CSV table of C-alpha atoms and ligand atoms in Angstrom, one decimal:
chain,number,residue,atom,x,y,z
A,1,MET,CA,83.9,146.9,46.4
A,2,LYS,CA,81.4,144.6,48.2
A,3,LEU,CA,78.8,142.8,46.1
A,4,ILE,CA,75.7,140.7,47.0
A,5,VAL,CA,75.2,138.3,44.1
A,6,THR,CA,71.8,136.5,44.4
A,7,GLY,CA,71.2,133.2,42.7
A,8,GLY,CA,75.0,132.6,42.6
A,9,ALA,CA,74.6,128.8,43.0
A,10,GLY,CA,72.8,128.7,39.7
A,11,PHE,CA,74.1,128.6,36.1
A,12,ILE,CA,74.8,132.2,35.2
A,13,GLY,CA,75.3,133.5,38.8
A,14,SER,CA,78.1,131.0,39.5
A,15,ASN,CA,79.8,131.8,36.2
A,16,PHE,CA,79.5,135.5,37.1
A,17,ILE,CA,81.1,134.9,40.5
A,18,PHE,CA,84.0,133.1,38.9
A,19,HIS,CA,84.4,135.9,36.4
A,20,TRP,CA,84.3,138.6,38.9
A,21,ARG,CA,86.7,137.0,41.3
A,22,LYS,CA,89.2,136.7,38.4
A,23,ALA,CA,88.6,140.2,37.1
A,24,HIS,CA,88.4,142.0,40.4
A,25,PRO,CA,90.3,139.9,43.0
A,26,GLU,CA,90.3,142.7,45.5
A,27,ASP,CA,86.4,142.7,45.8
A,28,THR,CA,84.3,140.8,48.3
A,29,ILE,CA,81.3,138.7,47.1
A,30,ILE,CA,78.4,137.5,49.2
A,31,CYS,CA,76.4,134.9,47.4
A,32,LEU,CA,72.7,134.8,48.6
A,33,ASP,CA,70.9,131.8,47.3
A,34,LYS,CA,67.9,129.7,48.5
A,35,LEU,CA,69.3,126.6,46.9
A,36,THR,CA,66.2,125.6,45.1
A,37,TYR,CA,66.3,122.5,42.8
A,38,ALA,CA,68.4,124.7,40.4
A,39,GLY,CA,70.9,125.9,43.0
A,40,ASN,CA,73.9,123.7,43.5
A,41,LEU,CA,76.4,124.4,46.3
A,42,PRO,CA,79.0,121.9,44.9
A,43,THR,CA,79.4,124.4,42.0
A,44,LEU,CA,81.0,126.8,44.5
A,45,LYS,CA,83.0,124.2,46.4
A,46,ASP,CA,86.4,125.6,45.4
A,47,ILE,CA,85.7,129.1,46.8
A,48,LEU,CA,83.4,128.4,49.8
A,49,ASP,CA,86.3,128.9,52.2
A,50,ALA,CA,88.0,131.8,50.4
A,51,PRO,CA,88.6,134.9,52.5
A,52,ASN,CA,86.7,137.4,50.3
A,53,PHE,CA,83.7,135.1,49.7
A,54,LYS,CA,80.7,134.2,51.8
A,55,PHE,CA,77.8,131.9,51.0
A,56,VAL,CA,74.4,132.7,52.7
A,57,LYS,CA,71.5,130.4,52.2
A,58,ALA,CA,68.4,132.6,52.2
A,59,ASP,CA,65.3,133.4,50.1
A,60,ILE,CA,65.1,136.8,48.5
A,61,CYS,CA,61.4,136.9,49.5
A,62,ASP,CA,62.3,136.6,53.2
A,63,ARG,CA,62.4,140.3,54.1
A,64,ASP,CA,63.9,139.8,57.6
A,65,ALA,CA,66.7,137.6,56.3
A,66,VAL,CA,67.5,140.0,53.4
A,67,TYR,CA,67.4,143.1,55.7
A,68,ASN,CA,69.7,141.3,58.3
A,69,LEU,CA,72.2,140.5,55.6
A,70,PHE,CA,72.3,144.1,54.3
A,71,GLU,CA,72.6,145.5,57.8
A,72,THR,CA,75.5,143.2,58.5
A,73,GLU,CA,77.3,143.4,55.2
A,74,LYS,CA,76.5,146.9,53.9
A,75,PRO,CA,77.0,146.0,50.2
A,76,ASP,CA,77.9,148.5,47.6
A,77,VAL,CA,76.4,146.6,44.7
A,78,VAL,CA,73.6,144.1,44.3
A,79,VAL,CA,73.3,141.9,41.2
A,80,ASN,CA,70.1,139.9,41.1
A,81,PHE,CA,70.3,136.6,39.3
A,82,ALA,CA,67.9,134.8,41.7
A,83,ALA,CA,64.9,133.6,39.8
A,84,GLU,CA,62.8,130.7,38.8
A,85,SER,CA,64.2,130.4,35.3
A,86,HIS,CA,62.6,127.5,33.4
A,87,VAL,CA,59.7,128.3,31.0
A,88,ASP,CA,58.3,124.8,31.0
A,89,ARG,CA,58.0,124.8,34.8
A,90,SER,CA,56.3,128.2,34.7
A,91,ILE,CA,53.6,126.7,32.4
A,92,GLU,CA,53.0,123.9,34.9
A,93,ASP,CA,52.8,126.2,37.9
A,94,PRO,CA,53.2,130.0,37.6
A,95,SER,CA,52.8,130.8,41.4
A,96,ILE,CA,56.4,130.4,42.5
A,97,PHE,CA,57.6,132.4,39.5
A,98,LEU,CA,55.4,135.3,40.6
A,99,LYS,CA,56.6,135.1,44.1
A,100,THR,CA,60.4,134.8,43.5
A,101,ASN,CA,60.7,136.8,40.3
A,102,ILE,CA,58.4,139.7,41.2
A,103,LEU,CA,58.1,139.9,45.0
A,104,GLY,CA,61.7,138.8,45.6
A,105,THR,CA,62.9,141.6,43.4
A,106,SER,CA,60.9,144.2,45.3
A,107,VAL,CA,62.2,142.9,48.7
A,108,LEU,CA,65.8,143.2,47.4
A,109,MET,CA,65.2,146.8,46.1
A,110,ASP,CA,63.5,147.7,49.4
A,111,ALA,CA,66.6,146.6,51.2
A,112,CYS,CA,68.7,148.7,48.8
A,113,ARG,CA,66.6,151.8,49.6
A,114,LYS,CA,66.8,151.2,53.3
A,115,TYR,CA,70.5,150.5,53.6
A,116,GLY,CA,71.8,152.4,50.6
A,117,ILE,CA,73.8,151.0,47.6
A,118,THR,CA,75.6,152.4,44.7
A,119,ARG,CA,74.0,150.1,42.1
A,120,TYR,CA,71.2,147.5,41.9
A,121,HIS,CA,71.6,145.5,38.7
A,122,GLN,CA,68.7,143.3,37.5
A,123,VAL,CA,69.5,140.4,35.2
A,124,SER,CA,66.6,140.2,32.8
A,125,THR,CA,65.9,138.4,29.6
A,126,ASP,CA,65.1,138.9,25.9
A,127,GLU,CA,61.8,136.9,26.6
A,128,VAL,CA,60.2,140.1,27.9
A,129,TYR,CA,60.0,141.3,24.2
A,130,GLY,CA,57.9,138.3,23.2
A,131,ASP,CA,58.8,136.7,19.9
A,132,LEU,CA,59.6,137.5,16.2
A,133,PRO,CA,58.4,135.8,13.0
A,134,LEU,CA,60.8,133.4,11.2
A,135,ASP,CA,60.2,135.1,7.9
A,136,ARG,CA,61.4,138.6,9.0
A,137,PRO,CA,65.1,138.2,9.6
A,138,ASP,CA,65.4,142.0,9.4
A,139,LEU,CA,63.5,142.3,12.7
A,140,LEU,CA,65.5,142.4,16.0
A,141,PHE,CA,64.7,143.2,19.6
A,142,THR,CA,66.0,146.7,20.5
A,143,GLU,CA,65.7,148.3,24.0
A,144,GLU,CA,62.7,150.2,22.5
A,145,THR,CA,60.8,147.1,21.4
A,146,PRO,CA,57.5,147.0,23.5
A,147,ILE,CA,57.2,144.5,26.3
A,148,HIS,CA,54.9,141.7,25.1
A,149,THR,CA,55.2,138.4,27.0
A,150,SER,CA,54.1,134.9,26.2
A,151,SER,CA,54.8,132.6,29.2
A,152,PRO,CA,54.2,133.0,33.0
A,153,TYR,CA,58.0,133.1,33.3
A,154,SER,CA,58.5,136.0,30.8
A,155,SER,CA,55.6,137.8,32.3
A,156,SER,CA,57.1,137.6,35.8
A,157,LYS,CA,60.5,138.8,34.5
A,158,ALA,CA,58.8,141.7,32.6
A,159,SER,CA,56.9,142.6,35.8
A,160,ALA,CA,60.2,142.7,37.7
A,161,ASP,CA,61.8,145.0,35.0
A,162,LEU,CA,58.9,147.4,35.3
A,163,LEU,CA,59.2,147.5,39.1
A,164,VAL,CA,63.0,148.1,38.8
A,165,LEU,CA,62.4,151.1,36.5
A,166,ALA,CA,59.6,152.3,38.8
A,167,TYR,CA,62.0,152.2,41.8
A,168,HIS,CA,64.4,154.3,39.8
A,169,ARG,CA,61.9,156.9,38.8
A,170,THR,CA,60.0,157.0,42.1
A,171,TYR,CA,62.7,156.6,44.7
A,172,GLY,CA,65.8,157.4,42.6
A,173,LEU,CA,67.3,154.0,43.2
A,174,PRO,CA,70.5,153.7,41.0
A,175,VAL,CA,69.4,150.7,38.9
A,176,THR,CA,70.5,149.1,35.6
A,177,ILE,CA,68.9,146.2,33.7
A,178,SER,CA,70.4,143.8,31.2
A,179,ARG,CA,68.2,141.7,28.9
A,180,CYS,CA,70.1,138.8,27.5
A,181,SER,CA,69.5,136.0,25.0
A,182,ASN,CA,69.9,132.3,25.7
A,183,ASN,CA,73.1,131.5,27.5
A,184,TYR,CA,75.1,128.2,27.3
A,185,GLY,CA,78.2,126.9,28.9
A,186,PRO,CA,79.4,125.1,32.1
A,187,TYR,CA,77.1,124.5,35.1
A,188,HIS,CA,73.9,124.8,32.9
A,189,PHE,CA,71.1,122.9,34.7
A,190,PRO,CA,70.2,119.7,32.8
A,191,GLU,CA,66.6,120.7,32.3
A,192,LYS,CA,67.6,123.2,29.6
A,193,LEU,CA,67.9,122.4,25.9
A,194,ILE,CA,71.7,122.1,25.4
A,195,PRO,CA,72.7,120.2,28.6
A,196,LEU,CA,69.6,118.0,28.3
A,197,MET,CA,70.5,117.0,24.7
A,198,ILE,CA,74.1,116.4,25.6
A,199,ILE,CA,73.3,114.2,28.7
A,200,ASN,CA,70.5,112.3,26.9
A,201,ALA,CA,72.7,111.6,23.9
A,202,LEU,CA,75.5,110.4,26.1
A,203,HIS,CA,73.0,107.8,27.5
A,204,ASP,CA,71.7,107.0,24.0
A,205,GLU,CA,68.3,108.2,25.1
A,206,LYS,CA,65.7,110.0,22.9
A,207,LEU,CA,66.3,113.6,22.2
A,208,PRO,CA,62.9,115.4,22.6
A,209,VAL,CA,62.6,118.3,20.2
A,210,TYR,CA,59.5,120.4,20.7
A,211,GLY,CA,57.2,120.7,17.7
A,212,ASP,CA,59.0,121.1,14.3
A,213,GLY,CA,62.3,122.1,16.0
A,214,LYS,CA,62.5,125.3,13.8
A,215,ASN,CA,62.2,127.7,16.8
A,216,VAL,CA,65.1,130.0,16.8
A,217,ARG,CA,67.2,131.2,19.8
A,218,ASP,CA,70.1,133.6,19.9
A,219,TRP,CA,72.9,131.7,21.8
A,220,LEU,CA,75.5,133.5,23.8
A,221,TYR,CA,78.4,131.9,25.7
A,222,VAL,CA,77.9,132.5,29.4
A,223,GLU,CA,81.3,134.2,30.0
A,224,ASP,CA,80.4,136.8,27.4
A,225,HIS,CA,77.2,137.6,29.3
A,226,CYS,CA,79.2,137.9,32.6
A,227,ARG,CA,81.6,140.4,30.9
A,228,ALA,CA,78.6,142.4,29.7
A,229,ILE,CA,77.1,142.7,33.2
A,230,ASP,CA,80.6,143.6,34.7
A,231,LEU,CA,80.8,146.5,32.1
A,232,ILE,CA,77.3,147.7,32.8
A,233,ILE,CA,78.0,147.8,36.5
A,234,HIS,CA,81.2,149.7,36.0
A,235,LYS,CA,80.3,152.0,33.1
A,236,GLY,CA,76.6,151.7,32.4
A,237,THR,CA,74.3,154.6,32.8
A,238,VAL,CA,71.9,154.5,35.8
A,239,GLY,CA,68.3,154.0,34.8
A,240,GLU,CA,69.2,152.4,31.5
A,241,VAL,CA,68.4,149.0,29.9
A,242,TYR,CA,71.0,147.2,27.9
A,243,ASN,CA,70.3,144.3,25.5
A,244,VAL,CA,73.0,141.6,25.4
A,245,GLY,CA,73.0,139.0,22.5
A,246,GLY,CA,75.3,136.8,20.6
A,247,HIS,CA,74.5,137.6,16.9
A,248,ASN,CA,74.1,133.9,16.8
A,249,GLU,CA,70.6,132.8,15.8
A,250,MET,CA,70.1,129.0,15.5
A,251,ALA,CA,67.1,126.7,15.1
A,252,ASN,CA,66.8,124.1,17.9
A,253,ILE,CA,66.9,121.2,15.5
A,254,ASP,CA,70.3,122.3,14.1
A,255,ILE,CA,71.7,122.5,17.6
A,256,VAL,CA,70.5,119.0,18.4
A,257,LYS,CA,72.0,117.6,15.2
A,258,LEU,CA,75.3,119.4,15.9
A,259,ILE,CA,75.4,117.8,19.4
A,260,CYS,CA,74.7,114.3,17.9
A,261,GLN,CA,77.5,114.8,15.4
A,262,ALA,CA,80.0,116.0,18.1
A,263,LEU,CA,79.2,113.0,20.3
A,264,GLY,CA,79.2,110.5,17.4
A,265,LYS,CA,75.5,109.7,18.0
A,266,PRO,CA,72.8,108.9,15.4
A,267,GLU,CA,70.2,111.5,14.5
A,268,SER,CA,67.7,108.7,14.8
A,269,LEU,CA,67.7,109.5,18.6
A,270,ILE,CA,65.8,112.7,17.7
A,271,GLU,CA,62.1,112.5,18.5
A,272,HIS,CA,59.7,115.4,17.7
A,273,VAL,CA,57.4,115.7,20.7
A,274,THR,CA,54.3,117.8,21.6
A,275,ASP,CA,55.2,121.5,21.3
A,276,ARG,CA,55.5,123.8,24.3
A,277,LYS,CA,52.3,125.8,25.0
A,278,GLY,CA,52.6,129.3,23.6
A,279,HIS,CA,56.1,128.5,22.3
A,280,ASP,CA,58.0,131.6,21.2
A,281,ARG,CA,59.1,131.2,17.6
A,282,ARG,CA,62.2,133.4,17.4
A,283,TYR,CA,64.4,135.5,19.6
A,284,ALA,CA,67.0,137.9,18.2
A,285,ILE,CA,68.8,140.7,20.0
A,286,ASP,CA,70.2,143.8,18.6
A,287,PRO,CA,73.1,144.6,21.0
A,288,THR,CA,74.1,147.9,19.2
A,289,LYS,CA,73.6,150.0,22.3
A,290,ILE,CA,75.9,148.1,24.6
A,291,HIS,CA,78.5,147.9,21.8
A,292,ASN,CA,78.4,151.6,21.0
A,293,GLU,CA,78.2,152.9,24.6
A,294,LEU,CA,80.3,150.4,26.5
A,295,GLY,CA,82.4,148.7,23.7
A,296,TRP,CA,81.0,145.2,24.5
A,297,LEU,CA,81.0,142.5,21.8
A,298,PRO,CA,80.4,138.7,22.1
A,299,GLU,CA,83.9,137.1,21.9
A,300,THR,CA,83.2,133.4,21.8
A,301,LYS,CA,82.2,131.9,18.4
A,302,PHE,CA,79.4,129.3,18.7
A,303,ALA,CA,81.6,126.6,17.2
A,304,ASP,CA,84.2,127.1,19.9
A,305,GLY,CA,81.7,127.7,22.7
A,306,ILE,CA,79.6,124.5,22.0
A,307,LYS,CA,82.9,122.5,21.8
A,308,LYS,CA,84.0,123.8,25.2
A,309,THR,CA,80.5,123.2,26.6
A,310,ILE,CA,80.3,119.6,25.4
A,311,ASP,CA,83.9,118.9,26.7
A,312,TRP,CA,82.9,120.4,30.0
A,313,TYR,CA,79.9,118.0,30.3
A,314,LEU,CA,82.1,115.0,29.2
A,315,ASN,CA,84.6,115.9,32.0
A,316,HIS,CA,82.2,116.8,34.8
A,317,GLU,CA,79.9,113.9,35.2
A,318,ASP,CA,80.6,114.2,38.9
A,319,TRP,CA,78.6,117.5,38.7
A,320,TRP,CA,75.6,116.5,36.7
A,321,GLN,CA,75.1,112.8,37.7
A,322,PRO,CA,74.0,113.6,41.3
A,323,ILE,CA,71.5,116.1,39.8
A,324,ILE,CA,69.9,113.7,37.4
A,325,ASP,CA,69.9,110.9,40.0
A,326,GLY,CA,67.8,113.1,42.3
A,327,ASP,CA,64.3,114.7,42.0
A,328,TYR,CA,65.2,115.4,38.3
A,329,GLN,CA,64.0,111.8,37.5
A,330,ASN,CA,60.4,112.7,38.7
A,331,TYR,CA,60.6,116.0,36.8
A,332,TYR,CA,61.7,114.3,33.6
A,333,GLN,CA,58.9,111.6,33.9
A,334,LYS,CA,56.3,114.3,34.5
A,335,MET,CA,57.4,116.6,31.7
A,336,TYR,CA,58.4,114.0,29.0
A,337,GLY,CA,56.6,110.8,30.0
A,338,ASN,CA,53.5,111.4,27.9
A,339,ARG,CA,54.7,114.0,25.6
B,401,LIG,P1,69.2,129.0,37.3
B,401,LIG,O1,67.8,128.5,37.4
B,401,LIG,O2,70.3,128.2,36.8
B,401,LIG,O3,69.6,129.6,38.8
B,401,LIG,C1,68.7,130.3,39.6
B,401,LIG,C2,69.4,130.4,40.9
B,401,LIG,O4,68.5,131.3,41.8
B,401,LIG,C3,69.5,129.1,41.7
B,401,LIG,O5,70.8,129.0,42.3
B,401,LIG,C4,68.4,129.1,42.7
B,401,LIG,O6,68.7,128.4,43.9
B,401,LIG,C5,68.3,130.6,43.0
B,401,LIG,N1,67.0,131.0,43.5
B,401,LIG,C6,65.8,130.7,43.0
B,401,LIG,N2,64.8,131.2,43.8
B,401,LIG,C7,65.5,131.9,44.8
B,401,LIG,C8,65.0,132.7,45.9
B,401,LIG,N3,63.7,132.9,46.1
B,401,LIG,N4,65.9,133.3,46.7
B,401,LIG,C9,67.2,133.1,46.5
B,401,LIG,N5,67.7,132.3,45.5
B,401,LIG,C10,66.8,131.8,44.6
B,401,LIG,O7,69.0,130.3,36.4
B,401,LIG,P2,70.0,131.0,35.3
B,401,LIG,O8,69.8,130.3,34.0
B,401,LIG,O9,71.4,131.0,35.9
B,401,LIG,O10,69.4,132.4,35.2
B,401,LIG,C11,69.9,133.5,36.1
B,401,LIG,C12,69.1,134.7,35.8
B,401,LIG,O11,69.4,135.1,34.5
B,401,LIG,C13,67.6,134.6,36.0
B,401,LIG,O12,67.1,135.8,36.5
B,401,LIG,C14,67.1,134.5,34.5
B,401,LIG,O13,65.8,135.0,34.4
B,401,LIG,C15,68.2,135.3,33.8
B,401,LIG,N6,68.4,134.9,32.4
B,401,LIG,C16,68.8,133.6,32.1
B,401,LIG,C17,69.1,133.3,30.8
B,401,LIG,C18,69.6,131.9,30.4
B,401,LIG,O14,69.7,131.6,29.2
B,401,LIG,N7,69.8,131.0,31.3
B,401,LIG,C19,69.1,134.3,29.8
B,401,LIG,C20,68.7,135.6,30.1
B,401,LIG,C21,68.4,135.9,31.4
B,402,LIG,O1,66.1,133.8,26.0
B,402,LIG,C1,66.5,133.8,27.4
B,402,LIG,C2,65.9,132.6,28.1
B,402,LIG,O2,66.5,131.5,27.6
B,402,LIG,C3,66.0,132.8,29.6
B,402,LIG,O3,65.3,133.9,30.0
B,402,LIG,C4,65.4,131.5,30.3
B,402,LIG,O4,65.7,131.6,31.7
B,402,LIG,C5,66.2,130.3,29.8
B,402,LIG,O5,65.7,129.1,30.3
B,402,LIG,C6,66.0,130.3,28.2
B,402,LIG,O6,64.6,130.0,27.9
B,402,LIG,P1,64.3,129.0,26.7
B,402,LIG,O7,62.9,128.6,26.9
B,402,LIG,O8,64.6,129.6,25.4
B,402,LIG,O9,65.3,127.8,26.9
B,402,LIG,P2,65.2,126.3,26.9
B,402,LIG,O10,66.5,125.7,27.1
B,402,LIG,O11,64.1,125.8,27.9
B,402,LIG,O12,64.6,126.0,25.4
B,402,LIG,C7,65.4,126.4,24.3
B,402,LIG,C8,64.6,126.0,23.1
B,402,LIG,O13,64.6,124.6,23.0
B,402,LIG,C9,63.1,126.4,23.1
B,402,LIG,O14,62.7,126.7,21.8
B,402,LIG,C10,62.4,125.1,23.6
B,402,LIG,C11,63.3,124.0,23.0
B,402,LIG,N1,63.3,122.7,23.8
B,402,LIG,C12,63.7,122.8,25.1
B,402,LIG,C13,63.8,121.6,25.8
B,402,LIG,C14,64.1,121.7,27.3
B,402,LIG,C15,63.1,121.5,23.1
B,402,LIG,O15,62.8,121.5,21.9
B,402,LIG,N2,63.2,120.4,23.9
B,402,LIG,C16,63.5,120.4,25.2
B,402,LIG,O16,63.5,119.3,25.8
């Protein structure tokens, strides 16, 4: 099988490529990535010269580049991870989110229609369902929960999902969609909660918790997510949406305290700062469908996953230091300077 994996130089895309190469060594992967601020070629350094792997720097919105690639490579499967992924950046400037996440998705699907594929898989998010109240633990997101978005990021991802389903119904494109909760693990870009707190704590810097810190996310180890997408591609039903979640709801403040404890740092580093605009209160996925239909379950317990993640950041300063030494400094000043 030949796959085009878009966004494979980012967090989940790179973990997915590593997973797939191990699980299906006979397959060929072409990674298409624009290498935005979030894309990092050194992540893929060990496989760049591998015989059944190719890296192509391109923008999913660039129709000519995408069509050329499809014409040359004739992929069987396309897995679309490429996106602008950070909610805070979408609040600062929605425009690139609309371009990449919506228009880019349509360009990829147009290429799939023109050249023919056996599967287009869209990597989506639980954020398309909006949020849940803290005082109703019985409520979970199912695949039937109405789309109800809060941020420009989640609106752009929801728009893409609707387009994917429309291409299925209108043109018969063989699509699947996965909507996953918050991932954590190796190669997570330092702007996101868990790596940001680990790296700041290591430098004895303030740990900026938005608002009261009681917002809840449902954390899933990234390898479990990659296994879920693999299963959906091999066994999922075309035209279907699958929720993927960790059965692991945690308040932000508890995660930050846990990181302090694991690194032997004082909780006095924690600083409550101005809340995110439109901040979703709680996410919680019901993954019953993917369990019943495909036999998937999250395998990594949070206690083990967070330990592996912290150890990874302790042992891979060579990966994150060049990132935080670059443009990231300007980003950090802009986002947190006056918060
Ligand atoms: P990321 O920001 O770490 O990586 C995104 C990658 O996409 C980068 O390599 C970037 O260079 C590339 N990219 C961005 N714009 C592009 C373009 N126009 N053309 C080609 N490549 C482009 O993101 P991530 O956290 O790995 O998320 C991957 C996907 O999974 C996204 O679609 C995101 O919405 C979704 N998702 C993420 C999470 C999570 O917790 N991180 C959870 C659910 C769903
Ligand atoms: O739920 C899936 C989504 O998870 C994905 O679709 C997104 O691409 C991904 O970025 C993630 O979105 P979140 O907004 O939930 O993740 P983030 O790491 O930005 O924030 C997690 C929580 O931590 C959120 O409630 C905001 C809070 N937070 C975040 C940062 C960066 C803080 O309190 N302080 C911070 O400095």
